[in-house]
Short mmCIF file of N, CA and C in Angstrom, two decimals:
data_model
loop_
_atom_site.label_atom_id
_atom_site.label_comp_id
_atom_site.label_asym_id
_atom_site.label_seq_id
_atom_site.Cartn_x
_atom_site.Cartn_y
_atom_site.Cartn_z
N UNK A 1 87.17 109.08 133.55
CA UNK A 1 87.29 108.00 132.59
C UNK A 1 87.05 106.66 133.32
N UNK A 2 86.29 105.82 132.69
CA UNK A 2 85.95 104.52 133.28
C UNK A 2 87.10 103.54 133.05
N UNK A 3 87.48 102.84 134.11
CA UNK A 3 88.54 101.84 134.00
C UNK A 3 87.91 100.46 133.80
N UNK A 4 88.09 99.92 132.61
CA UNK A 4 87.51 98.63 132.28
C UNK A 4 88.47 97.48 132.53
N UNK A 5 89.66 97.77 133.04
CA UNK A 5 90.68 96.73 133.18
C UNK A 5 90.21 95.55 134.02
N UNK A 6 89.59 95.82 135.17
CA UNK A 6 89.16 94.71 136.02
C UNK A 6 88.06 93.89 135.36
N UNK A 7 87.21 94.54 134.57
CA UNK A 7 86.15 93.83 133.87
C UNK A 7 86.73 92.95 132.76
N UNK A 8 87.73 93.48 132.05
CA UNK A 8 88.38 92.70 131.00
C UNK A 8 89.13 91.52 131.60
N UNK A 9 89.78 91.73 132.74
CA UNK A 9 90.48 90.63 133.40
C UNK A 9 89.50 89.55 133.86
N UNK A 10 88.35 89.97 134.37
CA UNK A 10 87.33 89.01 134.80
C UNK A 10 86.80 88.22 133.61
N UNK A 11 86.57 88.91 132.50
CA UNK A 11 86.11 88.22 131.28
C UNK A 11 87.15 87.23 130.80
N UNK A 12 88.41 87.63 130.83
CA UNK A 12 89.51 86.76 130.40
C UNK A 12 89.57 85.51 131.29
N UNK A 13 89.46 85.71 132.60
CA UNK A 13 89.49 84.58 133.54
C UNK A 13 88.32 83.62 133.30
N UNK A 14 87.14 84.17 133.05
CA UNK A 14 85.97 83.33 132.78
C UNK A 14 86.15 82.54 131.49
N UNK A 15 86.72 83.18 130.47
CA UNK A 15 86.97 82.48 129.21
C UNK A 15 87.99 81.37 129.39
N UNK A 16 89.02 81.61 130.18
CA UNK A 16 90.01 80.56 130.45
C UNK A 16 89.37 79.37 131.16
N UNK A 17 88.49 79.66 132.11
CA UNK A 17 87.79 78.59 132.82
C UNK A 17 86.91 77.80 131.86
N UNK A 18 86.18 78.51 131.01
CA UNK A 18 85.32 77.84 130.03
C UNK A 18 86.16 76.99 129.08
N UNK A 19 87.32 77.52 128.69
CA UNK A 19 88.21 76.79 127.78
C UNK A 19 88.70 75.49 128.44
N UNK A 20 89.06 75.55 129.71
CA UNK A 20 89.53 74.35 130.42
C UNK A 20 88.44 73.29 130.50
N UNK A 21 87.20 73.70 130.85
CA UNK A 21 86.10 72.75 130.93
C UNK A 21 85.79 72.15 129.56
N UNK A 22 85.80 72.98 128.54
CA UNK A 22 85.50 72.51 127.19
C UNK A 22 86.57 71.55 126.69
N UNK A 23 87.83 71.88 126.94
CA UNK A 23 88.91 70.97 126.53
C UNK A 23 88.81 69.63 127.25
N UNK A 24 88.43 69.65 128.52
CA UNK A 24 88.25 68.39 129.27
C UNK A 24 87.10 67.59 128.69
N UNK A 25 86.02 68.28 128.31
CA UNK A 25 84.87 67.59 127.72
C UNK A 25 85.24 66.97 126.37
N UNK A 26 86.02 67.69 125.58
CA UNK A 26 86.46 67.18 124.27
C UNK A 26 87.37 65.97 124.46
N UNK A 27 88.29 66.04 125.44
CA UNK A 27 89.19 64.90 125.70
C UNK A 27 88.43 63.65 126.12
N UNK A 28 87.36 63.84 126.89
CA UNK A 28 86.59 62.70 127.40
C UNK A 28 85.56 62.19 126.40
N UNK A 29 85.38 62.90 125.31
CA UNK A 29 84.36 62.52 124.33
C UNK A 29 84.77 61.25 123.61
N UNK A 30 83.82 60.32 123.38
CA UNK A 30 84.16 59.10 122.64
C UNK A 30 84.62 59.44 121.22
N UNK A 31 85.47 58.60 120.68
CA UNK A 31 86.01 58.86 119.34
C UNK A 31 84.88 58.98 118.31
N UNK A 32 84.78 60.13 117.66
CA UNK A 32 83.71 60.32 116.68
C UNK A 32 84.12 59.82 115.29
N UNK A 33 83.13 59.66 114.45
CA UNK A 33 83.40 59.44 113.03
C UNK A 33 83.58 60.84 112.45
N UNK A 34 84.72 61.10 111.88
CA UNK A 34 85.07 62.44 111.42
C UNK A 34 83.97 63.08 110.58
N UNK A 35 83.55 64.28 110.99
CA UNK A 35 82.56 65.04 110.25
C UNK A 35 81.13 64.56 110.41
N UNK A 36 80.89 63.50 111.16
CA UNK A 36 79.55 62.92 111.27
C UNK A 36 78.92 63.15 112.64
N UNK A 37 79.64 63.67 113.58
CA UNK A 37 79.13 63.81 114.94
C UNK A 37 78.83 65.29 115.21
N UNK A 38 77.56 65.65 115.15
CA UNK A 38 77.15 67.05 115.29
C UNK A 38 77.54 67.62 116.66
N UNK A 39 77.37 66.86 117.73
CA UNK A 39 77.70 67.35 119.07
C UNK A 39 79.20 67.63 119.19
N UNK A 40 80.03 66.72 118.68
CA UNK A 40 81.48 66.92 118.74
C UNK A 40 81.88 68.13 117.91
N UNK A 41 81.29 68.26 116.73
CA UNK A 41 81.58 69.42 115.89
C UNK A 41 81.17 70.72 116.57
N UNK A 42 80.05 70.67 117.31
CA UNK A 42 79.61 71.84 118.07
C UNK A 42 80.65 72.20 119.14
N UNK A 43 81.16 71.21 119.85
CA UNK A 43 82.19 71.47 120.87
C UNK A 43 83.43 72.09 120.25
N UNK A 44 83.83 71.59 119.08
CA UNK A 44 84.99 72.17 118.40
C UNK A 44 84.72 73.62 118.00
N UNK A 45 83.52 73.90 117.55
CA UNK A 45 83.15 75.27 117.20
C UNK A 45 83.17 76.19 118.40
N UNK A 46 82.67 75.70 119.53
CA UNK A 46 82.69 76.49 120.76
C UNK A 46 84.13 76.77 121.20
N UNK A 47 84.99 75.77 121.06
CA UNK A 47 86.40 75.97 121.42
C UNK A 47 87.02 77.06 120.55
N UNK A 48 86.68 77.07 119.27
CA UNK A 48 87.20 78.10 118.37
C UNK A 48 86.70 79.48 118.77
N UNK A 49 85.43 79.59 119.15
CA UNK A 49 84.87 80.88 119.57
C UNK A 49 85.57 81.39 120.83
N UNK A 50 85.84 80.50 121.78
CA UNK A 50 86.53 80.90 123.00
C UNK A 50 87.95 81.38 122.68
N UNK A 51 88.64 80.67 121.81
CA UNK A 51 90.00 81.08 121.42
C UNK A 51 89.99 82.45 120.76
N UNK A 52 89.00 82.70 119.91
CA UNK A 52 88.89 84.00 119.25
C UNK A 52 88.59 85.10 120.26
N UNK A 53 87.73 84.82 121.23
CA UNK A 53 87.41 85.81 122.25
C UNK A 53 88.63 86.12 123.11
N UNK A 54 89.39 85.09 123.48
CA UNK A 54 90.62 85.31 124.26
C UNK A 54 91.61 86.15 123.46
N UNK A 55 91.72 85.86 122.19
CA UNK A 55 92.62 86.62 121.32
C UNK A 55 92.18 88.07 121.23
N UNK A 56 90.88 88.29 121.11
CA UNK A 56 90.36 89.66 121.01
C UNK A 56 90.65 90.45 122.28
N UNK A 57 90.61 89.79 123.43
CA UNK A 57 90.86 90.49 124.68
C UNK A 57 92.34 90.82 124.89
N UNK A 58 93.22 90.11 124.22
CA UNK A 58 94.65 90.33 124.43
C UNK A 58 95.32 91.07 123.28
N UNK A 59 94.57 91.38 122.23
CA UNK A 59 95.13 92.08 121.08
C UNK A 59 95.04 93.58 121.31
N UNK A 60 96.14 94.28 121.05
CA UNK A 60 96.11 95.74 121.15
C UNK A 60 95.19 96.29 120.08
N UNK A 61 94.44 97.30 120.45
CA UNK A 61 93.48 97.90 119.53
C UNK A 61 94.08 99.18 118.95
N UNK A 62 94.02 99.29 117.64
CA UNK A 62 94.48 100.49 116.97
C UNK A 62 93.28 101.40 116.75
N UNK A 63 93.34 102.59 117.31
CA UNK A 63 92.28 103.57 117.12
C UNK A 63 92.86 104.72 116.32
N UNK A 64 92.44 104.84 115.06
CA UNK A 64 93.00 105.91 114.25
C UNK A 64 92.53 107.27 114.77
N UNK A 65 93.42 108.22 114.69
CA UNK A 65 93.06 109.58 115.10
C UNK A 65 92.74 110.39 113.87
N UNK A 66 91.85 111.34 114.04
CA UNK A 66 91.49 112.18 112.90
C UNK A 66 92.64 113.12 112.59
N UNK A 67 92.79 113.39 111.34
CA UNK A 67 93.84 114.32 110.92
C UNK A 67 93.16 115.54 110.34
N UNK A 68 93.47 116.66 110.93
CA UNK A 68 92.89 117.89 110.42
C UNK A 68 93.83 118.46 109.37
N UNK A 69 93.26 118.86 108.23
CA UNK A 69 94.12 119.42 107.20
C UNK A 69 94.74 120.74 107.66
N UNK A 70 95.93 120.98 107.22
CA UNK A 70 96.60 122.23 107.57
C UNK A 70 95.92 123.37 106.81
N UNK A 71 95.86 124.50 107.45
CA UNK A 71 95.32 125.69 106.79
C UNK A 71 96.38 126.23 105.83
N UNK A 72 95.95 126.93 104.84
CA UNK A 72 96.86 127.50 103.84
C UNK A 72 97.92 128.35 104.52
N UNK A 73 97.53 129.13 105.53
CA UNK A 73 98.50 130.00 106.20
C UNK A 73 99.60 129.19 106.89
N UNK A 74 99.27 128.02 107.42
CA UNK A 74 100.27 127.17 108.05
C UNK A 74 101.21 126.57 107.03
N UNK A 75 100.70 126.26 105.84
CA UNK A 75 101.54 125.67 104.80
C UNK A 75 102.56 126.67 104.27
N UNK A 76 102.17 127.90 104.16
CA UNK A 76 103.08 128.92 103.60
C UNK A 76 104.13 129.34 104.60
N UNK A 77 103.91 129.11 105.88
CA UNK A 77 104.88 129.50 106.90
C UNK A 77 106.01 128.49 107.01
N UNK A 78 105.84 127.30 106.51
CA UNK A 78 106.86 126.26 106.67
C UNK A 78 107.94 126.38 105.68
#
């Protein structure tokens, strides 16, 4: 079985680094006119994508298992 843990940790670390740089860029950005600054809106969109990616990496994944129907003989024995 392949262990993806170190790859996921590396991806998480890279996303955190990107988030820090992006937050610094947003803080240093001149005050925009709300909704009128395409570049600022793009930065906000990128920040949202990074947050979603970080959340996806830290959320437990539910993998449903298949359920095989019981055979008639098993039902009558119970």
